[in-house]
Short mmCIF file of C-alpha atoms in Angstrom, two decimals:
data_model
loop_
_atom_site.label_atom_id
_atom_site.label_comp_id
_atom_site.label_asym_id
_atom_site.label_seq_id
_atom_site.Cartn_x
_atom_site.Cartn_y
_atom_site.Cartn_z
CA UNK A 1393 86.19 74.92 163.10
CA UNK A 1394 87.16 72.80 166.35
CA UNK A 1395 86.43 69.28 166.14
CA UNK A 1396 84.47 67.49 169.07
CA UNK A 1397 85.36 64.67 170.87
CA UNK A 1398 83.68 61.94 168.46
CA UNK A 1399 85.03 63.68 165.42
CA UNK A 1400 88.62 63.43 166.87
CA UNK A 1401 88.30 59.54 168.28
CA UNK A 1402 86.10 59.12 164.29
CA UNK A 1403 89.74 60.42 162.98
CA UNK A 1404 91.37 58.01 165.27
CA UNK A 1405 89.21 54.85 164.28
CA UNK A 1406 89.24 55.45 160.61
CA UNK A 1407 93.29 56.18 160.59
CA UNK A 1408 94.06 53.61 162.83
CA UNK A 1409 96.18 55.84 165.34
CA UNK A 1410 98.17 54.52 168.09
CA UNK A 1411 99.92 57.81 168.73
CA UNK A 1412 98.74 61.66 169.34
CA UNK A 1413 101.76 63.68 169.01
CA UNK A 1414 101.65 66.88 171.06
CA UNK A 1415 103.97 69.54 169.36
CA UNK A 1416 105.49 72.77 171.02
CA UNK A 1417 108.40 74.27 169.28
CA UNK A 1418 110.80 75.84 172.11
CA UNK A 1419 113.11 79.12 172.15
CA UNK A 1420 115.94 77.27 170.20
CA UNK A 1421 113.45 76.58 167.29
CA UNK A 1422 113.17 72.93 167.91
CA UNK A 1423 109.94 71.32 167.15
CA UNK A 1424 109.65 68.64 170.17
CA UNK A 1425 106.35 66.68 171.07
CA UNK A 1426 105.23 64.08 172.89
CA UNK A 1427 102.91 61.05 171.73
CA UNK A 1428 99.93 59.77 173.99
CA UNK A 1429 98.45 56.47 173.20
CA UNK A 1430 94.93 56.75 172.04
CA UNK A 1431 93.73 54.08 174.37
CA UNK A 1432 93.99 57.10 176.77
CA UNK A 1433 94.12 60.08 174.38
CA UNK A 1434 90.21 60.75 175.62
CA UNK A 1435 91.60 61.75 179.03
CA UNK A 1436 93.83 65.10 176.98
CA UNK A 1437 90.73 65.19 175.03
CA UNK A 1438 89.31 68.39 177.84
CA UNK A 1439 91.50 69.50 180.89
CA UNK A 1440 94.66 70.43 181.48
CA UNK A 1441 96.68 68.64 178.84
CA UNK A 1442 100.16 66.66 178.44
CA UNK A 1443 102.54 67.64 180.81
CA UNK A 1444 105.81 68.76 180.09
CA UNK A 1445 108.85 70.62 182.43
CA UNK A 1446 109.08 74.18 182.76
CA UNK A 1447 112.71 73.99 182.00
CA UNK A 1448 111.93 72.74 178.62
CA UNK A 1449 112.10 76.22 177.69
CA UNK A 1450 115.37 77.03 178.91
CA UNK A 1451 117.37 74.47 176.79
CA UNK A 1452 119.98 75.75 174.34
CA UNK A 1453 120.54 73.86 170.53
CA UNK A 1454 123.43 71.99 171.64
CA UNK A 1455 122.28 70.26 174.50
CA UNK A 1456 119.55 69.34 177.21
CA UNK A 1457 121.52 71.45 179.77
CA UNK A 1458 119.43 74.67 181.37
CA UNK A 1459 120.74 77.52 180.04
CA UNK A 1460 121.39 80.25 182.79
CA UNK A 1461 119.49 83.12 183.87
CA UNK A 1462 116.52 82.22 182.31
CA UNK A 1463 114.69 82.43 185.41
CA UNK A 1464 113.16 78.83 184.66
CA UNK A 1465 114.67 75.65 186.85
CA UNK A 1466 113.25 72.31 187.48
CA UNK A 1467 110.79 72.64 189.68
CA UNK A 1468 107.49 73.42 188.11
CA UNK A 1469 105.42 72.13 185.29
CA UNK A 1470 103.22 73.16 182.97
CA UNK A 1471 101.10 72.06 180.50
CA UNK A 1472 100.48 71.63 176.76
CA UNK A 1473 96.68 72.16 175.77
CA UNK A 1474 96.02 70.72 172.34
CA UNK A 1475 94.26 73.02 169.69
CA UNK A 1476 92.47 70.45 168.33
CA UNK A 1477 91.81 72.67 165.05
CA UNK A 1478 95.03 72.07 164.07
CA UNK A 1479 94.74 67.59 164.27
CA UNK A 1480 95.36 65.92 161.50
CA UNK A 1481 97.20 62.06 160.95
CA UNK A 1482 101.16 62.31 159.55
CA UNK A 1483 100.99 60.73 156.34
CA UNK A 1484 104.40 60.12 156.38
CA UNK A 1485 104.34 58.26 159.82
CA UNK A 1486 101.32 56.00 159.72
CA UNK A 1487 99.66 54.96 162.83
CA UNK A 1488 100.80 58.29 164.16
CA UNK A 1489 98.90 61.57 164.33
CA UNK A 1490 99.87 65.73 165.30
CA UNK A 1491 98.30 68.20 166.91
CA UNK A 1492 99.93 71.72 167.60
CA UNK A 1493 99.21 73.31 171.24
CA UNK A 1494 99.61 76.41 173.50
CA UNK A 1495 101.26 76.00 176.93
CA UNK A 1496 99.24 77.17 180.24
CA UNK A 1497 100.32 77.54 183.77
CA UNK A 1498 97.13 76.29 185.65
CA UNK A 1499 94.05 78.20 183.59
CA UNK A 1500 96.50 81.02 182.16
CA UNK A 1501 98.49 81.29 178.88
CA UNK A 1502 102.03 79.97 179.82
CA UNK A 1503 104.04 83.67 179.52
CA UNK A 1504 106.95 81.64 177.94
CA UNK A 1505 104.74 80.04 175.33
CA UNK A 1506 105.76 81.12 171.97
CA UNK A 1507 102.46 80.42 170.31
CA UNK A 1508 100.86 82.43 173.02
CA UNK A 1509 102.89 85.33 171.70
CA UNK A 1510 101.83 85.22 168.48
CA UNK A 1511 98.23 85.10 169.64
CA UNK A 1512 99.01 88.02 171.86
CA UNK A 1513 100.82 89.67 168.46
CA UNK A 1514 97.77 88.72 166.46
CA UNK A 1515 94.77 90.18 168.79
CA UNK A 1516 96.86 93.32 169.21
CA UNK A 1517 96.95 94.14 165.04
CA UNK A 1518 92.97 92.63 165.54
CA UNK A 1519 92.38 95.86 168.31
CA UNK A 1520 93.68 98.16 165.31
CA UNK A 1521 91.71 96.38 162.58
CA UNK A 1522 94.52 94.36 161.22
CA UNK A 1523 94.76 90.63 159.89
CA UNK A 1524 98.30 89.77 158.84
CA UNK A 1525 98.74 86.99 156.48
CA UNK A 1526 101.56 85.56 155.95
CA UNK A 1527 104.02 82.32 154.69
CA UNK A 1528 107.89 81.57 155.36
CA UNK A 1529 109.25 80.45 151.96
CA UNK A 1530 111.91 78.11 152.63
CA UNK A 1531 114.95 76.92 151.06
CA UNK A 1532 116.51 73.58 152.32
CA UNK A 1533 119.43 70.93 151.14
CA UNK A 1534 118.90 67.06 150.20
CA UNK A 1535 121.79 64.99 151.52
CA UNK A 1536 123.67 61.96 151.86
CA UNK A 1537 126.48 60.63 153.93
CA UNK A 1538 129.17 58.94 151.76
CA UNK A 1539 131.72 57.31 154.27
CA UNK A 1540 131.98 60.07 156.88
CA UNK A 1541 132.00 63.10 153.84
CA UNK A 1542 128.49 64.83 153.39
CA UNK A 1543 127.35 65.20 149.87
CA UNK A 1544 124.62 67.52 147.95
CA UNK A 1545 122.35 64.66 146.66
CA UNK A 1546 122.87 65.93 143.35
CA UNK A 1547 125.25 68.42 141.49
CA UNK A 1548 123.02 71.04 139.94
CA UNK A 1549 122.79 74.42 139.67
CA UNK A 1550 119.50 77.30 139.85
CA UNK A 1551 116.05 76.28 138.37
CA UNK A 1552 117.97 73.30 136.34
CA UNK A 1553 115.44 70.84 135.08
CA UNK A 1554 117.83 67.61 136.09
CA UNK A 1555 117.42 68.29 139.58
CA UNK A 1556 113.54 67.96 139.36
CA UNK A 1557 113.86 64.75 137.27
CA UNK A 1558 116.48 63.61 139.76
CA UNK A 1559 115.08 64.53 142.85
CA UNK A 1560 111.49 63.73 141.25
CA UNK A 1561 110.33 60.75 143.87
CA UNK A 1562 111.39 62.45 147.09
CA UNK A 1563 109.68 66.15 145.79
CA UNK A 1564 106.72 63.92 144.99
CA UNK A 1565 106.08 62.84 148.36
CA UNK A 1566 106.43 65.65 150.26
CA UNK A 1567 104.06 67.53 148.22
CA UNK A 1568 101.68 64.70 148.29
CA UNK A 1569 102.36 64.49 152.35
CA UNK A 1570 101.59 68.58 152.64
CA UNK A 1571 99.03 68.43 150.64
CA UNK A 1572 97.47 65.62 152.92
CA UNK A 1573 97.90 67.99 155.75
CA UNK A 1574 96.02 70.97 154.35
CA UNK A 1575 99.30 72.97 152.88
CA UNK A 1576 99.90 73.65 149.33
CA UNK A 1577 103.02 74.54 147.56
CA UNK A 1578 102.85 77.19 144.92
CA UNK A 1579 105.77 75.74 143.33
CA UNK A 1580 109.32 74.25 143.40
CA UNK A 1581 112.56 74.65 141.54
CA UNK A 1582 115.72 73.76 142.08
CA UNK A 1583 118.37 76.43 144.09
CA UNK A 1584 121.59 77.69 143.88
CA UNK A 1585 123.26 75.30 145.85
CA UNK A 1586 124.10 71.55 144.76
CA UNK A 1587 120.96 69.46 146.40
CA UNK A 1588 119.21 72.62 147.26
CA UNK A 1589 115.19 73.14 146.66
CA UNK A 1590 112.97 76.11 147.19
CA UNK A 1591 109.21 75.44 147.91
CA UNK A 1592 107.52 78.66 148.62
CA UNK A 1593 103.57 77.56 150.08
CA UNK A 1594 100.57 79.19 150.00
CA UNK A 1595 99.79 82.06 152.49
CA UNK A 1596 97.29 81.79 155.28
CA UNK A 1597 96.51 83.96 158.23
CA UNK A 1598 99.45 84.47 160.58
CA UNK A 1599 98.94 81.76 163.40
CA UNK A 1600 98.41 79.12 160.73
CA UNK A 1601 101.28 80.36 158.59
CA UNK A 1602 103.61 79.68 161.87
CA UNK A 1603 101.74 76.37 162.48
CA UNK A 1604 102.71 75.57 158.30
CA UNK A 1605 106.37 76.25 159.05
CA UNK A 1606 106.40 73.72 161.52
CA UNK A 1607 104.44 71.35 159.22
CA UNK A 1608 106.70 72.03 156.29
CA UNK A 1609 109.96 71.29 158.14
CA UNK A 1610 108.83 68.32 159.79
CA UNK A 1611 107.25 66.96 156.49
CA UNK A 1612 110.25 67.54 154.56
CA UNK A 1613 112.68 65.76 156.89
CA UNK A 1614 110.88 63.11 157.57
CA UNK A 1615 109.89 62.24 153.58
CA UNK A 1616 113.86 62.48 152.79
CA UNK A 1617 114.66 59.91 155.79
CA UNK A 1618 111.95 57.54 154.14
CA UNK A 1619 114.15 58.14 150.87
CA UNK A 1620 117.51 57.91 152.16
CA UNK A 1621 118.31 61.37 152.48
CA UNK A 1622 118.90 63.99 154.79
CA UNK A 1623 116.84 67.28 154.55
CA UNK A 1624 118.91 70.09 156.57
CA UNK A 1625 117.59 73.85 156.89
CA UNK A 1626 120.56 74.37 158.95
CA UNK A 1627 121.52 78.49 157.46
CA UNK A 1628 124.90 77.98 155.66
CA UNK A 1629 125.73 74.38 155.78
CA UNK A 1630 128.61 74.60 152.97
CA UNK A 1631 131.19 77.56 153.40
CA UNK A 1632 131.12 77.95 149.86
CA UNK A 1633 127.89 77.13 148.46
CA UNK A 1634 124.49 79.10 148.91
CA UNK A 1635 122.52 79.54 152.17
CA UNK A 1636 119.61 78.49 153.27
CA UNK A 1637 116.77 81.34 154.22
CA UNK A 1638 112.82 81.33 154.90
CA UNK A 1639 112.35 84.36 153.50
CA UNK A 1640 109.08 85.74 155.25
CA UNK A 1641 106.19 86.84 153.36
CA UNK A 1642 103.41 89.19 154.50
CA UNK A 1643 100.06 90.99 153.66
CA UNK A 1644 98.06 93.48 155.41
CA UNK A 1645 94.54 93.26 155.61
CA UNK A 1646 91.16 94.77 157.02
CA UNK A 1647 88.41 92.62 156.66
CA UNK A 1648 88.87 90.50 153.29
CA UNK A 1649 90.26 93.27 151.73
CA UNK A 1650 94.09 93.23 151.43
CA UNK A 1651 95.49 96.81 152.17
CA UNK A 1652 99.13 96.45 150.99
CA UNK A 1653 99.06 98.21 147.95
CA UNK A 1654 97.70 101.94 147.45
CA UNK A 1655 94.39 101.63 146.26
CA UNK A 1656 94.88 104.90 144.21
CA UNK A 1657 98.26 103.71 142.86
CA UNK A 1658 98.28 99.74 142.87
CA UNK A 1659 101.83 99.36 142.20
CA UNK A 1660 102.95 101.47 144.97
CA UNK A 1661 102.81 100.65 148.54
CA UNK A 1662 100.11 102.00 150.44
CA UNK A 1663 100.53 104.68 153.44
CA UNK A 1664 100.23 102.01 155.77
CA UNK A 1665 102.37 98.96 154.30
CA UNK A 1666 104.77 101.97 154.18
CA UNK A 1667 105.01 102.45 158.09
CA UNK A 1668 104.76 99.17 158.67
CA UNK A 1669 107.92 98.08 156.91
CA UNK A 1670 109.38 101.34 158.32
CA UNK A 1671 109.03 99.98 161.72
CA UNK A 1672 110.32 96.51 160.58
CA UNK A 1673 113.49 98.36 159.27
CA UNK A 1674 113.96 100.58 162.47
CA UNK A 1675 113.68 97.32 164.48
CA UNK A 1676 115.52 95.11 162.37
CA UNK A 1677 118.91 94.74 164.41
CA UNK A 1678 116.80 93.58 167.46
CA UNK A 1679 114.77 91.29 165.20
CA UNK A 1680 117.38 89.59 163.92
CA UNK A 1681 117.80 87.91 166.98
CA UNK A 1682 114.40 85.89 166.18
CA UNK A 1683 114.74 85.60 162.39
CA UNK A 1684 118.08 84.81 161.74
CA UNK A 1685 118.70 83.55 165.56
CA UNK A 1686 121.90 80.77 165.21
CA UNK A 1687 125.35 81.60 165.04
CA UNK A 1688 125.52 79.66 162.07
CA UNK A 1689 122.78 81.97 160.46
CA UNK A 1690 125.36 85.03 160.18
CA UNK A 1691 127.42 83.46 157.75
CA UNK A 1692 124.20 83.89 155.39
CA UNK A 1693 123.98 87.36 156.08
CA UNK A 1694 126.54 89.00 153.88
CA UNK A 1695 126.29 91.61 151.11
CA UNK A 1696 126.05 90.85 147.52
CA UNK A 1697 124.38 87.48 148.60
CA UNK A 1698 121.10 88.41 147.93
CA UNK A 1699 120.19 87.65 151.47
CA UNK A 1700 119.56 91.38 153.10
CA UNK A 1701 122.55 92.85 154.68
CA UNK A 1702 121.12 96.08 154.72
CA UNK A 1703 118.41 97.79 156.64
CA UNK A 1704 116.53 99.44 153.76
CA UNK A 1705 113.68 98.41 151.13
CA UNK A 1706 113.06 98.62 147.59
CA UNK A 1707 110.77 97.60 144.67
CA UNK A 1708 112.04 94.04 143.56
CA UNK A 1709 115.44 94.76 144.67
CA UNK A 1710 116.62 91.40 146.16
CA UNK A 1711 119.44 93.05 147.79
CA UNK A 1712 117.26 95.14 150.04
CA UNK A 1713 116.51 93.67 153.66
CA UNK A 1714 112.76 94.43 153.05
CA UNK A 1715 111.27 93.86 149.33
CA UNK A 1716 108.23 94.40 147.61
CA UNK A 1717 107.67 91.75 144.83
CA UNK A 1718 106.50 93.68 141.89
CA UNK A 1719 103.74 91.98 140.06
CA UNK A 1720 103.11 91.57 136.57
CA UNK A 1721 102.02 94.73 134.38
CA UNK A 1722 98.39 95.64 135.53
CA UNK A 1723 98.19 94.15 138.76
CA UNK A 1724 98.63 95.40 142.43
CA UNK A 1725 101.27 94.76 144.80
CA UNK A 1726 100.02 91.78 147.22
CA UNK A 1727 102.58 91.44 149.72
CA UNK A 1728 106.22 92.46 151.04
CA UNK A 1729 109.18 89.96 151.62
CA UNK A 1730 111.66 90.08 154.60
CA UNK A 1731 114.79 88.25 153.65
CA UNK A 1732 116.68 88.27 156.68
CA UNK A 1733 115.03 85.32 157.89
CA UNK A 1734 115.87 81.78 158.14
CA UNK A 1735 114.63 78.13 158.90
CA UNK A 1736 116.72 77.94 162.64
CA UNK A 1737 113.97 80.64 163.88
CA UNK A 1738 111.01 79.70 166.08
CA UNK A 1739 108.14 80.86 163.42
CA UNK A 1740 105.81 81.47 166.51
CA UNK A 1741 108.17 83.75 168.04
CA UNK A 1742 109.61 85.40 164.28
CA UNK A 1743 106.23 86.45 163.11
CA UNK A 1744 105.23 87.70 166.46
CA UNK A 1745 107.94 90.08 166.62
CA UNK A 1746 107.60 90.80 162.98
CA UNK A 1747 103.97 91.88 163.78
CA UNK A 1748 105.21 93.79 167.28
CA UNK A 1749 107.68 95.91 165.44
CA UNK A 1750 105.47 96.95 161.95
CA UNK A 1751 102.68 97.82 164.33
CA UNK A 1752 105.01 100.11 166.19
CA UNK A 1753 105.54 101.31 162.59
CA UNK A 1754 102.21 101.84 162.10
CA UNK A 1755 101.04 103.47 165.60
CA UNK A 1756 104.03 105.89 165.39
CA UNK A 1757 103.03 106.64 161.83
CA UNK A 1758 106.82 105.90 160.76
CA UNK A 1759 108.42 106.76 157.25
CA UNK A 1760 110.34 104.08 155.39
CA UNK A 1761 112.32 106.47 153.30
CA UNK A 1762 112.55 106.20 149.82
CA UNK A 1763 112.98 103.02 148.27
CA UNK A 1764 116.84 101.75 147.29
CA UNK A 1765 116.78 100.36 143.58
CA UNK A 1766 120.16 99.15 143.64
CA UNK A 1767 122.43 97.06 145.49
CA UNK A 1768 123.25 99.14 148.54
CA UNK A 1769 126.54 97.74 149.01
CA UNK A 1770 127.57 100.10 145.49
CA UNK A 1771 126.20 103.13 147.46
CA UNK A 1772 129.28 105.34 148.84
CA UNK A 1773 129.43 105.34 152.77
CA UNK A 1774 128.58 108.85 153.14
CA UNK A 1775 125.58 108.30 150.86
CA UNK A 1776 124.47 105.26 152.70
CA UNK A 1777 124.84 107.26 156.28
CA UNK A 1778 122.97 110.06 155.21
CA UNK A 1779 119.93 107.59 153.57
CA UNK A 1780 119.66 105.75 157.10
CA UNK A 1781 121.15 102.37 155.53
CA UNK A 1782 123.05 100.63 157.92
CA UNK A 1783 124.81 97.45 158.24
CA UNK A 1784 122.96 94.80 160.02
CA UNK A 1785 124.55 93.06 162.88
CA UNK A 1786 127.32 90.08 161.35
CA UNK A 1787 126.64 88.19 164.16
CA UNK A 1788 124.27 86.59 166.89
CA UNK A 1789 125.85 87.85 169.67
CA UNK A 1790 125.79 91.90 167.84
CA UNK A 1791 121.49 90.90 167.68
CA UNK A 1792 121.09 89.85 171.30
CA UNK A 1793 122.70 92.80 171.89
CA UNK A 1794 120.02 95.02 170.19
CA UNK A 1795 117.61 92.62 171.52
CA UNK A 1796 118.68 93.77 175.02
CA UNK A 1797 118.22 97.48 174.05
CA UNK A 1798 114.72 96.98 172.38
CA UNK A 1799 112.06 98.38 174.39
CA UNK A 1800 109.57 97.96 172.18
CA UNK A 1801 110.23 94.29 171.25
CA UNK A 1802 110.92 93.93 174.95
CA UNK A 1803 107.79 94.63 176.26
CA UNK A 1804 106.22 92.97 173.27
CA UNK A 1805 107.48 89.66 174.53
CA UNK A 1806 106.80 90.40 178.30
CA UNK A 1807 109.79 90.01 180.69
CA UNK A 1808 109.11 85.97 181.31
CA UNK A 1809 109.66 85.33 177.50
CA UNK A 1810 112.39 87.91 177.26
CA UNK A 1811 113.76 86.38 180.28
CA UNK A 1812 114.16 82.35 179.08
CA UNK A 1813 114.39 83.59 175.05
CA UNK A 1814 117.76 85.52 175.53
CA UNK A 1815 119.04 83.08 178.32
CA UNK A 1816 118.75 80.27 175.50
CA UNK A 1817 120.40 82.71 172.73
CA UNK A 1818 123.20 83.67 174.64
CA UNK A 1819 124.07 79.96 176.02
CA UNK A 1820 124.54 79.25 172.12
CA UNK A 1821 125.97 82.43 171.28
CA UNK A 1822 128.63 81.65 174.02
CA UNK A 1823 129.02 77.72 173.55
CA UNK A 1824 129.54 78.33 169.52
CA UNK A 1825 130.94 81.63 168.38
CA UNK A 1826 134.48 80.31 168.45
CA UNK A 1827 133.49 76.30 166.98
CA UNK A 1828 134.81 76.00 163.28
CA UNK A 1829 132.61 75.41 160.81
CA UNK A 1830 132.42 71.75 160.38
CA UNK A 1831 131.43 71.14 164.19
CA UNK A 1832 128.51 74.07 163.86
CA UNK A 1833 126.97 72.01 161.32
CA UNK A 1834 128.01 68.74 163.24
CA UNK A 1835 125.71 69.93 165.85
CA UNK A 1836 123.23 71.90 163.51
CA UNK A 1837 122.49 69.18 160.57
CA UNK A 1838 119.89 67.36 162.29
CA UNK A 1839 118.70 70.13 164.83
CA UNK A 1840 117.16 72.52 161.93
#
């Protein structure tokens, strides 16, 4: 439910905020905002909202510098209309408050907003009887600078005990701080990586699950500044240590009924979840380009890494681009995991071309194949070929290119958004294929 007026300015009294942070997340997948005083905040209470440049959305990773042929310049504004649903106060920045908002150009959607998109993404499924529910489940690192070397903050290894017990005061916060804002982790153990945590959260419907990324990064970065530490996201920050993904989790629903398993077979996939993950698969290449959309998030990508290298699916295989968790004896499959995803994406813009490409799955009434129980790097070539497994791209620039040949995705986005989206992609592509490593995370660590 949308708060009024007096409940917002209530929230402000009680809290004691001085700020109102307006938060867009633009097509490099940084979350920006900016923070009205609430002596005035009653004026952005109704109306057009907190302006902001047009060009906003045409700035690469790297720098503030228009990227070209994005078809944005400037001249012209637009502006941010809160959804006051989504206010709450930042625990971990007192005095200070967020709310999450959709862009407009006069009294029209923005058609370069990314949370627009999803809406779009969302109503179309809704035409078709669909509610998508979904939840990134994020891996991240805890660091520390020692001189100018940067350090795990601790030295263990998957699911070891002494990196809860070490760890135990930052993890603490942040779930007390999500928890304050209405997310809830399921759990958290510790990752492969030195100072690397998992926290998967709890699912919600698609627009809030996007709006939860966003919460969950800026939560856990800000709790390990308060602590000392840096919290990165950035996809492969160590050569030789383990990535960092968001794998993304999804459900398919009509009414309150979830429709991802086969309700004559419960651990099997039903007809639909079927085509929709086949049109996932077929449109994988393109999507990559929103999921996995840094250079730096290539160097995740690679077989045997348990990160999806391959465009095919399979029953708990965690090799498979696409796979469906198997629950425990007696219970029906609730939802399907795509692992070629990670925390550099723009959630808005990931789950809305997620939900573009299954329902093209679904419409076209498209066949997954049968499901691949083993690692599919083992599988001969010739076997591979003939099974429609392919290599995904090994590289940004190989996604923007299947990006550029994606009619579907395409015209999913609308050419405005394809427009200033690729414009962006390709500035970085170009500016940081050729970097080495240590000056991609340079740039990276505190972007992501």
């Amino acid at each position: 439910m949308t708060p009024g007026k007096s409940e917002v300015l209530a929230v402000v009294r009680t809290h004691q905020i001085r700020y109102v942070r307006f938060i867009w997340c633009d097509n490099a997948g940084l979350i920006r905002a900016k923070a009205v005083h609430t002596a005035f905040l009653e004026d952005y209470l109704e109306g057009a909202g907190v302006g902001i440049a047009a060009a906003q959305q045409a700035l690469p990773v790297m720098m503030d510098a228009l990227a070209s042929g994005s078809g944005l310049t400037p001249a012209g504004e637009v502006h941010m209309r809160a959804d006051w649903s989504t206010f709450t106060p930042l625990p971990y920045a007192p005095g200070h408050a967020r709310v999450f908002t959709d862009i407009y150009e006069g009294d029209a959607p923005w058609p370069h907003c990314p949370r627009s998109f999803l809406r779009r993404m969302i109503e179309r499924a809704g035409r078709q009887g669909w509610r998508i529910m979904a939840a990134f489940e994020n891996e991240f690192y805890l660091l520390r600078w020692d001189g100018d070397r940067l350090l795990p903050a601790d030295n263990t290894v998957f699911a070891q005990t002494a990196a809860l017990d070490a760890m135990a005061p930052v993890l603490e916060e942040i779930t007390a701080a999500l928890e304050a804002q209405g997310v809830l982790p399921e759990m958290i153990y510790a990752e492969s990586g030195p100072g690397q945590f998992e926290m998967p959260i709890r699912y919600a419907e698609a627009l809030r699950a996007a709006d939860n990324q966003i919460i969950f990064r800026e939560t856990v970065r800000a709790v390990a500044r308060r602590h000392g530490l840096i919290a990165s996201f950035v996809p492969k920050i160590f050569p030789d240590k383990a990535g960092s993904g968001a794998h993304l989790h999804f459900s398919l629903w009509r009414g309150d009924r979830n429709r991802t398993a086969d309700p004559r077979r419960p651990n099997a996939l039903s007809a639909e979840a079927r085509a929709f993950i086949a049109g996932v698969l077929q449109h994988l290449p393109a999507l990559m380009a929103f999921t996995t959309p840094s250079p730096n998030s290539f160097k995740r990508i690679r077989p045997r890494f348990w990160s999806g290298a391959f465009t095919c699916w399979g029953y708990g295989n965690r090799e498979a681009a696409v796979r469906v968790p198997q629950p425990p004896a007696g219970r029906p499959i609730t939802h399907i995991e795509l692992k070629t995803v990670d925390p550099s994406c723009n959630p808005y813009l990931a789950l809305g071309a997620v939900i573009a490409a299954g329902l093209d799955g679904l419409e076209k009434g498209l066949d997954p194949g049968e499901p691949v129980q083993v690692d599919p790097a083992d599988l001969p070539e010739a076997e591979r070929a003939a099974r429609g497994i392919q290599p995904l791209p090994t590289s940004l620039g190989e996604a923007i290119a299947a990006l550029e040949q994606d009619e579907v995705l395409l015209q999913a986005l609308g050419p405005e958004l394809a427009r200033s989206y690729l414009a962006v992609r390709r500035a970085e592509w170009e500016a940081m294929k050729d970097l080495p490593h240590e000056e991609e995370v340079r740039i990276l660590l505190e972007r992501y």
